[in-house]
PDB file of C-alpha atoms in Angstrom:
ATOM      1  CA  MET T   1     -14.708 -34.590  41.839  1.00 75.00           C
ATOM      2  CA  LYS T   2     -17.278 -34.924  39.058  1.00 90.00           C
ATOM      3  CA  PRO T   3     -17.454 -31.780  36.818  1.00 94.00           C
ATOM      4  CA  PHE T   4     -20.390 -29.686  36.579  1.00 97.00           C
ATOM      5  CA  LEU T   5     -19.622 -28.630  32.920  1.00 98.00           C
ATOM      6  CA  THR T   6     -17.996 -30.476  30.139  1.00 97.00           C
ATOM      7  CA  VAL T   7     -16.802 -28.271  27.332  1.00 98.00           C
ATOM      8  CA  LEU T   8     -16.822 -30.562  24.142  1.00 98.00           C
ATOM      9  CA  ILE T   9     -14.311 -29.597  21.098  1.00 98.00           C
ATOM     10  CA  PRO T  10     -14.759 -31.912  18.195  1.00 98.00           C
ATOM     11  CA  ALA T  11     -11.399 -31.455  16.278  1.00 98.00           C
ATOM     12  CA  TYR T  12     -10.009 -32.527  12.796  1.00 98.00           C
ATOM     13  CA  ASN T  13      -6.661 -31.296  11.667  1.00 98.00           C
ATOM     14  CA  GLU T  14      -6.722 -28.684  14.354  1.00 97.00           C
ATOM     15  CA  GLY T  15      -3.044 -28.737  15.215  1.00 96.00           C
ATOM     16  CA  PRO T  16      -2.168 -25.224  14.515  1.00 96.00           C
ATOM     17  CA  ARG T  17      -5.144 -23.889  16.282  1.00 97.00           C
ATOM     18  CA  ILE T  18      -6.020 -26.270  19.121  1.00 98.00           C
ATOM     19  CA  ALA T  19      -3.586 -25.189  21.897  1.00 97.00           C
ATOM     20  CA  GLN T  20      -4.965 -21.687  21.579  1.00 98.00           C
ATOM     21  CA  ALA T  21      -8.479 -22.810  21.897  1.00 98.00           C
ATOM     22  CA  ILE T  22      -7.851 -24.896  24.915  1.00 98.00           C
ATOM     23  CA  ARG T  23      -5.782 -22.277  26.672  1.00 98.00           C
ATOM     24  CA  GLY T  24      -8.526 -19.695  25.991  1.00 98.00           C
ATOM     25  CA  THR T  25     -11.412 -22.048  27.181  1.00 98.00           C
ATOM     26  CA  ALA T  26      -9.375 -23.090  30.380  1.00 98.00           C
ATOM     27  CA  GLU T  27      -8.638 -19.361  31.268  1.00 98.00           C
ATOM     28  CA  TYR T  28     -12.350 -18.491  31.293  1.00 98.00           C
ATOM     29  CA  LEU T  29     -13.129 -21.790  33.097  1.00 98.00           C
ATOM     30  CA  ARG T  30     -10.673 -21.108  35.940  1.00 97.00           C
ATOM     31  CA  ARG T  31     -12.458 -18.004  36.804  1.00 98.00           C
ATOM     32  CA  GLN T  32     -15.893 -19.963  37.436  1.00 97.00           C
ATOM     33  CA  PRO T  33     -16.877 -21.319  40.808  1.00 97.00           C
ATOM     34  CA  TYR T  34     -17.920 -24.755  39.530  1.00 97.00           C
ATOM     35  CA  ALA T  35     -15.967 -27.855  38.429  1.00 97.00           C
ATOM     36  CA  TRP T  36     -15.281 -28.392  34.797  1.00 98.00           C
ATOM     37  CA  GLU T  37     -13.591 -30.268  32.242  1.00 98.00           C
ATOM     38  CA  ILE T  38     -12.540 -29.784  28.535  1.00 98.00           C
ATOM     39  CA  LEU T  39     -13.081 -32.898  26.283  1.00 98.00           C
ATOM     40  CA  VAL T  40     -11.455 -32.916  22.828  1.00 98.00           C
ATOM     41  CA  VAL T  41     -12.511 -35.527  20.433  1.00 98.00           C
ATOM     42  CA  ASP T  42      -9.904 -35.937  17.775  1.00 98.00           C
ATOM     43  CA  ASP T  43     -11.770 -37.220  14.891  1.00 98.00           C
ATOM     44  CA  GLY T  44      -8.928 -39.145  13.102  1.00 97.00           C
ATOM     45  CA  SER T  45      -6.743 -36.102  12.323  1.00 98.00           C
ATOM     46  CA  GLN T  46      -4.012 -36.569   9.907  1.00 97.00           C
ATOM     47  CA  ASP T  47      -1.797 -33.872  11.485  1.00 97.00           C
ATOM     48  CA  ASP T  48      -0.451 -33.354  15.196  1.00 97.00           C
ATOM     49  CA  THR T  49      -3.820 -32.420  16.834  1.00 98.00           C
ATOM     50  CA  ALA T  50      -3.512 -35.285  19.258  1.00 96.00           C
ATOM     51  CA  GLU T  51       0.031 -34.588  20.303  1.00 97.00           C
ATOM     52  CA  ARG T  52      -0.788 -30.926  20.860  1.00 97.00           C
ATOM     53  CA  VAL T  53      -3.808 -31.640  23.022  1.00 98.00           C
ATOM     54  CA  ALA T  54      -1.425 -34.057  25.017  1.00 97.00           C
ATOM     55  CA  ALA T  55       0.974 -31.216  25.558  1.00 97.00           C
ATOM     56  CA  GLU T  56      -1.626 -29.194  27.138  1.00 97.00           C
ATOM     57  CA  GLN T  57      -2.778 -31.645  29.682  1.00 97.00           C
ATOM     58  CA  GLY T  58       0.351 -30.868  31.838  1.00 95.00           C
ATOM     59  CA  PRO T  59      -0.906 -27.308  32.443  1.00 94.00           C
ATOM     60  CA  CYS T  60      -4.510 -28.320  32.356  1.00 96.00           C
ATOM     61  CA  PRO T  61      -5.400 -31.606  34.152  1.00 96.00           C
ATOM     62  CA  GLN T  62      -9.029 -30.862  33.518  1.00 97.00           C
ATOM     63  CA  LEU T  63      -8.412 -31.739  29.795  1.00 98.00           C
ATOM     64  CA  ARG T  64      -9.276 -35.008  28.259  1.00 97.00           C
ATOM     65  CA  CYS T  65      -8.886 -36.277  24.818  1.00 97.00           C
ATOM     66  CA  VAL T  66     -10.620 -39.282  22.987  1.00 97.00           C
ATOM     67  CA  ARG T  67      -9.443 -40.199  19.533  1.00 97.00           C
ATOM     68  CA  HIS T  68     -11.059 -41.784  16.653  1.00 97.00           C
ATOM     69  CA  GLU T  69      -8.763 -43.902  14.609  1.00 96.00           C
ATOM     70  CA  THR T  70     -10.527 -42.796  11.281  1.00 97.00           C
ATOM     71  CA  ASN T  71     -12.339 -39.577  10.309  1.00 97.00           C
ATOM     72  CA  GLN T  72     -16.135 -40.132  11.010  1.00 97.00           C
ATOM     73  CA  GLY T  73     -17.246 -36.651  10.766  1.00 97.00           C
ATOM     74  CA  LYS T  74     -18.228 -33.869  13.395  1.00 97.00           C
ATOM     75  CA  GLY T  75     -21.642 -35.493  14.178  1.00 97.00           C
ATOM     76  CA  ALA T  76     -19.928 -38.659  15.039  1.00 97.00           C
ATOM     77  CA  ALA T  77     -17.249 -36.673  17.175  1.00 97.00           C
ATOM     78  CA  VAL T  78     -20.093 -34.880  18.934  1.00 97.00           C
ATOM     79  CA  ARG T  79     -21.939 -38.214  19.860  1.00 97.00           C
ATOM     80  CA  THR T  80     -18.682 -39.772  21.105  1.00 97.00           C
ATOM     81  CA  GLY T  81     -18.159 -36.744  23.264  1.00 96.00           C
ATOM     82  CA  LEU T  82     -21.787 -36.885  24.519  1.00 94.00           C
TER      83      LEU T  82
END
C-alpha cells in the first residue's frame, strides 16, 4: 500500500540517537488511521547510524534507509528524501 505520509529524517552521525527517534516516531504513527513510512537519509555518516537504522527495520517494516556515500549536507539529504 502506498503511504499517505512519509516522515523524512536526515541523519549525519546520529548513531546514539537515531533508534530512539525512529521508535518515538513509529509509536505515534502507529496510532494514526493512514498508511505511513519513515525514510532516513544517512548523509555519509562516519559512525554506526546506518547499522542502527537497519536494526530497527525488523520491528518497523515501514522504515526505509537511503545512504549517501559521502557527506553532502542536510539540504542534499532532504532533496534525496523528497
